[in-house]
mmCIF file of C-alpha atoms in Angstrom:
data_model
loop_
_atom_site.group_PDB
_atom_site.id
_atom_site.type_symbol
_atom_site.label_atom_id
_atom_site.label_comp_id
_atom_site.label_asym_id
_atom_site.label_seq_id
_atom_site.Cartn_x
_atom_site.Cartn_y
_atom_site.Cartn_z
ATOM 1 C CA MET T 1 -13.264 5.497 -40.379
ATOM 2 C CA LYS T 2 -14.328 7.536 -37.347
ATOM 3 C CA HIS T 3 -12.367 5.219 -35.080
ATOM 4 C CA PHE T 4 -9.255 5.656 -37.251
ATOM 5 C CA LEU T 5 -9.588 9.452 -37.207
ATOM 6 C CA ARG T 6 -10.034 9.450 -33.440
ATOM 7 C CA MET T 7 -6.896 7.379 -33.008
ATOM 8 C CA LEU T 8 -4.984 9.629 -35.424
ATOM 9 C CA ILE T 9 -6.030 12.735 -33.489
ATOM 10 C CA GLN T 10 -4.979 11.124 -30.179
ATOM 11 C CA VAL T 11 -1.575 10.170 -31.599
ATOM 12 C CA CYS T 12 -1.049 13.679 -32.971
ATOM 13 C CA LEU T 13 -2.042 15.236 -29.650
ATOM 14 C CA TYR T 14 0.340 12.926 -27.813
ATOM 15 C CA PHE T 15 3.338 13.855 -29.950
ATOM 16 C CA TYR T 16 2.354 17.530 -29.951
ATOM 17 C CA CYS T 17 2.116 17.631 -26.158
ATOM 18 C CA LYS T 18 5.355 15.699 -25.801
ATOM 19 C CA PHE T 19 7.162 18.094 -28.136
ATOM 20 C CA LEU T 20 5.605 21.103 -26.417
ATOM 21 C CA TRP T 21 6.648 19.762 -22.996
ATOM 22 C CA ARG T 22 10.252 19.273 -24.126
ATOM 23 C CA CYS T 23 10.316 22.818 -25.508
ATOM 24 C CA LEU T 24 8.907 24.136 -22.239
ATOM 25 C CA LYS T 25 11.569 22.270 -20.227
ATOM 26 C CA PHE T 26 14.282 23.717 -22.490
ATOM 27 C CA VAL T 27 12.958 27.261 -21.985
ATOM 28 C CA MET T 28 12.676 26.788 -18.216
ATOM 29 C CA ARG T 29 16.260 25.552 -18.019
ATOM 30 C CA LYS T 30 17.490 28.588 -19.943
ATOM 31 C CA LEU T 31 15.476 30.970 -17.767
ATOM 32 C CA THR T 32 16.285 29.433 -14.373
ATOM 33 C CA GLY T 33 19.664 27.858 -15.056
ATOM 34 C CA ARG T 34 18.368 24.645 -13.484
ATOM 35 C CA CYS T 35 17.311 21.293 -14.937
ATOM 36 C CA GLU T 36 13.903 19.807 -14.174
ATOM 37 C CA LEU T 37 15.279 17.592 -11.387
ATOM 38 C CA GLN T 38 16.785 20.649 -9.671
ATOM 39 C CA ARG T 39 13.555 22.633 -9.982
ATOM 40 C CA ILE T 40 11.541 19.795 -8.465
ATOM 41 C CA CYS T 41 13.909 19.322 -5.534
ATOM 42 C CA TYR T 42 14.191 23.036 -4.789
ATOM 43 C CA ASN T 43 10.494 23.901 -5.229
ATOM 44 C CA THR T 44 8.690 20.824 -3.860
ATOM 45 C CA LYS T 45 8.624 19.714 -0.244
ATOM 46 C CA PRO T 46 9.968 16.240 0.565
ATOM 47 C CA GLY T 47 7.570 13.343 0.610
ATOM 48 C CA ALA T 48 5.159 11.967 -1.977
ATOM 49 C CA SER T 49 4.817 15.255 -3.891
ATOM 50 C CA ARG T 50 8.550 15.441 -4.582
ATOM 51 C CA THR T 51 9.253 11.744 -5.086
ATOM 52 C CA MET T 52 6.369 11.197 -7.507
ATOM 53 C CA LYS T 53 7.436 14.204 -9.599
ATOM 54 C CA ILE T 54 11.035 12.951 -9.650
ATOM 55 C CA GLU T 55 9.806 9.477 -10.635
ATOM 56 C CA THR T 56 7.749 10.867 -13.519
ATOM 57 C CA SER T 57 10.611 13.083 -14.694
ATOM 58 C CA LEU T 58 13.079 10.185 -14.712
ATOM 59 C CA ARG T 59 10.703 7.731 -16.337
ATOM 60 C CA ASP T 60 9.675 10.159 -19.123
ATOM 61 C CA SER T 61 13.189 11.372 -19.847
ATOM 62 C CA LYS T 62 14.723 10.778 -23.270
ATOM 63 C CA SER T 63 17.959 9.778 -21.529
ATOM 64 C CA LYS T 64 18.404 6.029 -21.092
ATOM 65 C CA LEU T 65 20.379 6.624 -17.892
ATOM 66 C CA LEU T 66 17.505 8.522 -16.307
ATOM 67 C CA GLN T 67 14.890 6.038 -17.531
ATOM 68 C CA THR T 68 16.695 3.051 -16.022
ATOM 69 C CA SER T 69 17.589 4.819 -12.770
ATOM 70 C CA VAL T 70 14.156 3.986 -11.300
ATOM 71 C CA SER T 71 14.925 0.258 -11.468
ATOM 72 C CA VAL T 72 18.565 0.020 -10.428
ATOM 73 C CA HIS T 73 19.757 -2.156 -7.554
ATOM 74 C CA PRO T 74 19.722 -0.273 -4.209
ATOM 75 C CA ASP T 75 23.507 -0.684 -3.943
ATOM 76 C CA ALA T 76 23.910 1.138 -7.266
ATOM 77 C CA ILE T 77 21.858 4.204 -6.338
ATOM 78 C CA GLU T 78 24.801 6.290 -5.123
ATOM 79 C CA LYS T 79 26.731 5.663 -8.350
ATOM 80 C CA THR T 80 23.607 6.367 -10.383
ATOM 81 C CA ILE T 81 23.192 9.751 -8.687
ATOM 82 C CA GLU T 82 26.804 10.611 -9.552
ATOM 83 C CA ASP T 83 26.168 9.670 -13.190
ATOM 84 C CA ILE T 84 23.006 11.791 -13.300
ATOM 85 C CA MET T 85 24.813 14.790 -11.828
ATOM 86 C CA GLU T 86 27.561 14.390 -14.418
ATOM 87 C CA LEU T 87 25.066 14.009 -17.266
ATOM 88 C CA LYS T 88 23.196 17.139 -16.179
ATOM 89 C CA LYS T 89 26.474 19.012 -15.651
ATOM 90 C CA ILE T 90 25.610 19.758 -12.021
ATOM 91 C CA ASN T 91 28.539 20.507 -9.728
ATOM 92 C CA PRO T 92 28.033 18.486 -6.505
ATOM 93 C CA ASP T 93 30.241 20.938 -4.582
ATOM 94 C CA ILE T 94 27.902 23.807 -5.473
ATOM 95 C CA ASN T 95 24.721 21.716 -5.070
ATOM 96 C CA PRO T 96 25.589 19.292 -2.228
ATOM 97 C CA GLN T 97 21.988 18.815 -1.049
ATOM 98 C CA LEU T 98 20.678 17.969 -4.516
ATOM 99 C CA GLY T 99 22.452 14.602 -4.593
ATOM 100 C CA ILE T 100 21.181 13.804 -1.094
ATOM 101 C CA SER T 101 17.601 14.661 -2.059
ATOM 102 C CA LEU T 102 17.763 12.662 -5.296
ATOM 103 C CA GLN T 103 19.190 9.719 -3.393
ATOM 104 C CA ALA T 104 16.320 9.832 -0.879
ATOM 105 C CA CYS T 105 13.793 9.872 -3.743
ATOM 106 C CA LEU T 106 15.476 7.003 -5.588
ATOM 107 C CA LEU T 107 15.617 4.906 -2.429
ATOM 108 C CA GLN T 108 11.842 5.286 -2.114
ATOM 109 C CA ILE T 109 11.179 4.641 -5.817
ATOM 110 C CA VAL T 110 13.422 1.576 -6.052
ATOM 111 C CA GLY T 111 12.266 0.392 -2.624
ATOM 112 C CA TYR T 112 8.621 0.497 -3.712
ATOM 113 C CA ARG T 113 9.379 -1.675 -6.746
ATOM 114 C CA ASN T 114 11.290 -4.137 -4.561
ATOM 115 C CA LEU T 115 8.460 -4.182 -2.021
ATOM 116 C CA ILE T 116 6.045 -5.233 -4.763
ATOM 117 C CA ALA T 117 8.418 -8.098 -5.623
ATOM 118 C CA ASP T 118 8.660 -9.191 -1.950
ATOM 119 C CA VAL T 119 4.898 -9.068 -1.466
ATOM 120 C CA GLU T 120 4.293 -10.900 -4.742
ATOM 121 C CA LYS T 121 6.685 -13.648 -3.682
ATOM 122 C CA LEU T 122 4.718 -14.247 -0.471
ATOM 123 C CA ARG T 123 1.417 -14.138 -2.320
ATOM 124 C CA ARG T 124 2.585 -16.778 -4.789
ATOM 125 C CA GLU T 125 3.875 -19.141 -2.088
ATOM 126 C CA PRO T 126 1.074 -21.543 -1.138
ATOM 127 C CA TYR T 127 0.437 -22.628 2.424
ATOM 128 C CA ASP T 128 2.034 -26.027 2.972
ATOM 129 C CA SER T 129 0.838 -28.047 5.957
ATOM 130 C CA ASP T 130 3.982 -30.197 5.651
ATOM 131 C CA ASN T 131 6.169 -27.121 6.187
ATOM 132 C CA PRO T 132 6.962 -26.738 9.930
ATOM 133 C CA GLN T 133 7.416 -22.959 9.601
ATOM 134 C CA HIS T 134 4.014 -22.523 8.005
ATOM 135 C CA GLU T 135 2.379 -24.658 10.673
ATOM 136 C CA GLU T 136 4.165 -22.755 13.441
ATOM 137 C CA MET T 137 2.893 -19.423 12.098
ATOM 138 C CA LEU T 138 -0.658 -20.730 11.942
ATOM 139 C CA LEU T 139 -0.562 -22.053 15.500
ATOM 140 C CA LYS T 140 0.916 -18.756 16.697
ATOM 141 C CA LEU T 141 -1.993 -16.932 15.089
ATOM 142 C CA TRP T 142 -4.392 -18.948 17.238
ATOM 143 C CA LYS T 143 -2.281 -18.364 20.344
ATOM 144 C CA PHE T 144 -2.156 -14.584 19.811
ATOM 145 C CA LEU T 145 -5.878 -14.285 19.123
ATOM 146 C CA LYS T 146 -7.101 -16.796 21.725
ATOM 147 C CA PRO T 147 -4.414 -16.747 24.446
ATOM 148 C CA ASN T 148 -6.727 -18.251 27.082
ATOM 149 C CA THR T 149 -8.221 -20.989 24.908
ATOM 150 C CA PRO T 150 -6.053 -23.982 23.993
ATOM 151 C CA LEU T 151 -6.459 -25.396 20.497
ATOM 152 C CA GLU T 152 -7.675 -28.957 20.977
ATOM 153 C CA SER T 153 -6.200 -30.281 17.726
ATOM 154 C CA ARG T 154 -4.668 -29.025 14.486
ATOM 155 C CA ILE T 155 -7.768 -30.061 12.514
ATOM 156 C CA SER T 156 -10.627 -28.614 14.509
ATOM 157 C CA LYS T 157 -13.901 -26.717 14.232
ATOM 158 C CA GLN T 158 -12.339 -24.258 16.692
ATOM 159 C CA TRP T 159 -10.730 -22.473 13.743
ATOM 160 C CA CYS T 160 -14.177 -21.099 12.932
ATOM 161 C CA GLU T 161 -13.968 -19.127 16.193
ATOM 162 C CA ILE T 162 -11.349 -16.846 14.641
ATOM 163 C CA GLY T 163 -13.105 -16.630 11.308
ATOM 164 C CA PHE T 164 -11.889 -19.490 9.130
ATOM 165 C CA GLN T 165 -14.446 -21.355 7.058
ATOM 166 C CA GLY T 166 -13.728 -24.937 8.057
ATOM 167 C CA ASP T 167 -11.726 -27.185 10.322
ATOM 168 C CA ASP T 168 -8.454 -26.684 8.363
ATOM 169 C CA PRO T 169 -7.445 -23.059 7.607
ATOM 170 C CA LYS T 170 -4.967 -24.057 4.890
ATOM 171 C CA THR T 171 -7.757 -24.084 2.280
ATOM 172 C CA ASP T 172 -8.611 -20.439 3.020
ATOM 173 C CA PHE T 173 -5.126 -19.177 2.148
ATOM 174 C CA ARG T 174 -5.319 -20.234 -1.505
ATOM 175 C CA GLY T 175 -6.145 -16.782 -2.854
ATOM 176 C CA MET T 176 -3.390 -14.805 -1.110
ATOM 177 C CA GLY T 177 -0.961 -17.589 -0.240
ATOM 178 C CA LEU T 178 1.358 -16.979 2.700
ATOM 179 C CA LEU T 179 0.794 -13.225 2.462
ATOM 180 C CA GLY T 180 -2.593 -13.569 4.136
ATOM 181 C CA LEU T 181 -1.120 -15.547 7.026
ATOM 182 C CA TYR T 182 1.839 -13.152 7.382
ATOM 183 C CA ASN T 183 -0.509 -10.180 7.682
ATOM 184 C CA LEU T 184 -2.911 -11.843 10.097
ATOM 185 C CA GLN T 185 -0.087 -12.978 12.361
ATOM 186 C CA TYR T 186 1.551 -9.540 12.252
ATOM 187 C CA PHE T 187 -1.718 -7.894 13.305
ATOM 188 C CA ALA T 188 -2.386 -10.452 16.044
ATOM 189 C CA GLU T 189 1.164 -10.257 17.421
ATOM 190 C CA ARG T 190 2.127 -6.586 17.043
ATOM 191 C CA ASP T 191 -1.273 -5.129 17.948
ATOM 192 C CA ALA T 192 -2.631 -7.966 20.077
ATOM 193 C CA ALA T 193 -5.163 -5.975 22.130
ATOM 194 C CA ALA T 194 -6.665 -4.329 19.054
ATOM 195 C CA ALA T 195 -6.727 -7.594 17.072
ATOM 196 C CA GLN T 196 -8.471 -9.421 19.907
ATOM 197 C CA GLN T 197 -10.984 -6.577 20.235
ATOM 198 C CA VAL T 198 -11.725 -6.584 16.501
ATOM 199 C CA LEU T 199 -12.130 -10.378 16.617
ATOM 200 C CA SER T 200 -14.528 -10.088 19.552
ATOM 201 C CA ASP T 201 -16.527 -7.355 17.834
ATOM 202 C CA SER T 202 -16.714 -9.373 14.608
ATOM 203 C CA LEU T 203 -18.301 -12.232 16.569
ATOM 204 C CA HIS T 204 -20.442 -10.041 18.841
ATOM 205 C CA PRO T 205 -20.819 -6.677 17.081
ATOM 206 C CA LYS T 206 -23.321 -5.345 19.644
ATOM 207 C CA CYS T 207 -20.641 -5.706 22.305
ATOM 208 C CA SER T 208 -18.251 -3.396 20.480
ATOM 209 C CA LYS T 209 -16.993 -0.097 21.868
ATOM 210 C CA PHE T 210 -19.945 1.826 20.391
ATOM 211 C CA SER T 211 -22.127 3.161 23.222
ATOM 212 C CA LYS T 212 -25.772 2.198 23.496
ATOM 213 C CA ALA T 213 -26.762 5.716 22.415
ATOM 214 C CA GLU T 214 -24.585 5.420 19.304
ATOM 215 C CA TRP T 215 -26.149 2.072 18.444
ATOM 216 C CA GLU T 216 -29.647 3.566 18.775
ATOM 217 C CA LYS T 217 -28.670 6.692 16.827
ATOM 218 C CA LYS T 218 -27.260 4.627 13.980
ATOM 219 C CA ARG T 219 -30.171 2.145 14.248
ATOM 220 C CA MET T 220 -27.755 -0.754 14.169
ATOM 221 C CA ASP T 221 -30.226 -3.203 15.667
ATOM 222 C CA LYS T 222 -29.192 -6.053 13.357
ATOM 223 C CA ALA T 223 -25.484 -5.879 14.173
ATOM 224 C CA ILE T 224 -24.268 -8.321 11.524
ATOM 225 C CA GLY T 225 -20.805 -9.734 12.265
ATOM 226 C CA TYR T 226 -18.242 -11.215 9.890
ATOM 227 C CA SER T 227 -15.533 -13.877 9.705
ATOM 228 C CA PHE T 228 -12.373 -12.227 11.066
ATOM 229 C CA ALA T 229 -9.758 -14.381 9.300
ATOM 230 C CA ILE T 230 -11.592 -14.458 5.959
ATOM 231 C CA VAL T 231 -12.013 -10.683 6.036
ATOM 232 C CA GLY T 232 -8.322 -10.356 6.956
ATOM 233 C CA ILE T 233 -7.372 -12.329 3.842
ATOM 234 C CA ASN T 234 -9.774 -10.182 1.819
ATOM 235 C CA ILE T 235 -8.249 -6.962 3.192
ATOM 236 C CA THR T 236 -4.837 -8.422 2.321
ATOM 237 C CA ASP T 237 -6.089 -8.662 -1.264
ATOM 238 C CA LEU T 238 -7.181 -5.021 -1.079
ATOM 239 C CA ALA T 239 -3.792 -3.901 0.276
ATOM 240 C CA TYR T 240 -2.014 -5.959 -2.380
ATOM 241 C CA ASN T 241 -3.979 -4.379 -5.227
ATOM 242 C CA LEU T 242 -3.455 -0.881 -3.831
ATOM 243 C CA LEU T 243 0.277 -1.603 -3.747
ATOM 244 C CA VAL T 244 0.556 -3.079 -7.243
ATOM 245 C CA SER T 245 -1.597 -0.351 -8.823
ATOM 246 C CA GLY T 246 0.686 2.325 -7.353
ATOM 247 C CA ALA T 247 -2.075 3.845 -5.226
ATOM 248 C CA LEU T 248 -0.025 3.291 -2.053
ATOM 249 C CA LYS T 249 2.899 5.346 -3.360
ATOM 250 C CA THR T 250 1.386 8.459 -1.788
ATOM 251 C CA HIS T 251 1.239 6.773 1.598
ATOM 252 C CA PHE T 252 4.638 5.053 1.526
ATOM 253 C CA TYR T 253 6.518 8.025 0.084
ATOM 254 C CA ASN T 254 5.148 10.109 2.975
ATOM 255 C CA ILE T 255 5.923 7.705 5.820
ATOM 256 C CA ALA T 256 9.151 6.002 4.721
ATOM 257 C CA PRO T 257 12.184 8.338 4.639
ATOM 258 C CA GLU T 258 14.009 5.762 2.529
ATOM 259 C CA ALA T 259 12.886 2.417 1.091
ATOM 260 C CA PRO T 260 9.427 1.148 2.148
ATOM 261 C CA THR T 261 9.637 -2.360 3.578
ATOM 262 C CA LEU T 262 7.401 -5.350 4.230
ATOM 263 C CA SER T 263 6.834 -4.008 7.757
ATOM 264 C CA HIS T 264 5.396 -0.803 6.280
ATOM 265 C CA PHE T 265 3.038 -2.911 4.168
ATOM 266 C CA GLN T 266 1.954 -4.945 7.198
ATOM 267 C CA GLN T 267 1.390 -1.792 9.246
ATOM 268 C CA THR T 268 -0.806 -0.548 6.427
ATOM 269 C CA PHE T 269 -2.741 -3.819 6.562
ATOM 270 C CA CYS T 270 -3.324 -3.295 10.306
ATOM 271 C CA TYR T 271 -4.641 0.197 9.596
ATOM 272 C CA LEU T 272 -6.964 -1.093 6.876
ATOM 273 C CA MET T 273 -8.304 -3.798 9.226
ATOM 274 C CA HIS T 274 -9.037 -1.171 11.902
ATOM 275 C CA GLU T 275 -10.729 1.140 9.405
ATOM 276 C CA PHE T 276 -12.724 -1.571 7.652
ATOM 277 C CA HIS T 277 -14.001 -2.850 10.987
ATOM 278 C CA LYS T 278 -15.309 0.607 11.910
ATOM 279 C CA PHE T 279 -16.676 1.093 8.403
ATOM 280 C CA TRP T 280 -18.535 -2.235 8.509
ATOM 281 C CA ILE T 281 -20.275 -1.355 11.771
ATOM 282 C CA GLU T 282 -21.166 2.125 10.524
ATOM 283 C CA GLU T 283 -22.579 0.718 7.279
ATOM 284 C CA ASP T 284 -24.751 -1.705 9.286
ATOM 285 C CA PRO T 285 -25.315 -4.182 6.408
ATOM 286 C CA MET T 286 -28.517 -6.227 6.196
ATOM 287 C CA ASP T 287 -26.537 -9.468 6.053
ATOM 288 C CA ILE T 288 -23.116 -10.881 5.165
ATOM 289 C CA MET T 289 -24.147 -11.011 1.491
ATOM 290 C CA GLU T 290 -23.581 -7.239 1.423
ATOM 291 C CA PHE T 291 -19.878 -7.726 2.081
ATOM 292 C CA ASN T 292 -18.783 -7.027 -1.500
ATOM 293 C CA ARG T 293 -20.808 -3.814 -1.612
ATOM 294 C CA VAL T 294 -19.339 -2.576 1.662
ATOM 295 C CA ARG T 295 -15.818 -3.600 0.649
ATOM 296 C CA GLU T 296 -16.074 -1.773 -2.685
ATOM 297 C CA LYS T 297 -17.364 1.373 -0.974
ATOM 298 C CA PHE T 298 -14.496 1.147 1.510
ATOM 299 C CA ARG T 299 -11.969 0.649 -1.320
ATOM 300 C CA LYS T 300 -13.188 3.765 -3.098
ATOM 301 C CA ARG T 301 -12.903 5.785 0.100
ATOM 302 C CA ILE T 302 -9.289 4.679 0.649
ATOM 303 C CA ILE T 303 -8.356 5.411 -2.978
ATOM 304 C CA LYS T 304 -9.883 8.883 -2.676
ATOM 305 C CA GLN T 305 -7.804 9.532 0.444
ATOM 306 C CA LEU T 306 -4.650 8.350 -1.331
ATOM 307 C CA GLN T 307 -5.194 10.871 -4.117
ATOM 308 C CA ASN T 308 -4.144 13.561 -1.651
ATOM 309 C CA PRO T 309 -0.339 13.920 -2.099
ATOM 310 C CA ASP T 310 0.038 14.741 1.607
ATOM 311 C CA MET T 311 -1.849 11.634 2.733
ATOM 312 C CA ALA T 312 -0.365 9.176 5.222
ATOM 313 C CA LEU T 313 -2.837 6.428 6.119
ATOM 314 C CA CYS T 314 -1.013 5.577 9.343
ATOM 315 C CA PRO T 315 0.055 8.894 10.910
ATOM 316 C CA HIS T 316 1.360 7.105 14.010
ATOM 317 C CA PHE T 317 3.827 5.272 11.758
ATOM 318 C CA ALA T 318 4.879 8.480 10.001
ATOM 319 C CA ALA T 319 8.576 9.164 9.635
ATOM 320 C CA SER T 320 8.240 12.450 7.784
ATOM 321 C CA GLU T 321 10.646 14.184 10.162
ATOM 322 C CA GLY T 322 13.369 11.941 8.802
ATOM 323 C CA LEU T 323 12.830 13.147 5.248
ATOM 324 C CA ILE T 324 15.566 15.398 3.896
ATOM 325 C CA ASN T 325 14.412 18.897 3.141
ATOM 326 C CA ILE T 326 16.699 20.932 0.940
#
């Protein structure tokens, strides 16, 4: 009985708040002469703050046109904006920047949904050793990480030197499919010096860029390393879950002036690898069995950062100057 009453109260509160919110929007429109979309665009700076408010407004609207606008094809966005302006009785000649701002927001919103689909497709595609493209990517990963050490054979214990578990890396990609390989290769190719340094530190943590004084201050006498490739696949899983849960919207809406792409996701992976590496050394775990504890603590720290609407995880990738400010 108590459970039923609790549910009844929650349902009543939901409909009450929803009704109250619609009444408030009606009053605000009468007082300001502007619809909610106009108020958001005129009163909120471009970036995650504006785009997330626009997304919520469209998704929660009673209008079917507005509800479906967040999932239209990118080519249909311009027409969708025209339909929204017409529905809201907004004159584009009097409000020329409004359409531009709404278009920028929709490009980000639709782009984020499409990015999830692209990432999911890679994650679901298994590594196939009979596929020449897959094999080429794997061999390139070795070449980028160990440019001065030839790989003696495709099946080799040498793979353990870059952090795989056995003599054939294909078995390690099962969890994240091709996505793990794509991210590792991107990191090794696009940020080769940093990737090689992180690999070296993961094998010989006491030889990292921390000074001797810093090591002594932090009492990191144990200096436990980790398996670079396996951790890279694990960080890929972290990035994937942040993306799918929507946590990365703050970051992508702040760095991508239009639609976030796979490159943005891979840049984010590179950032997470850098940050996790530093975090691991600072945590100074007793042994590798503490990996899950350290990873979870790191995940919570990233999520907390992403709760800031002005947050951009990779400031050097920021494109905020390209955002349209009306």
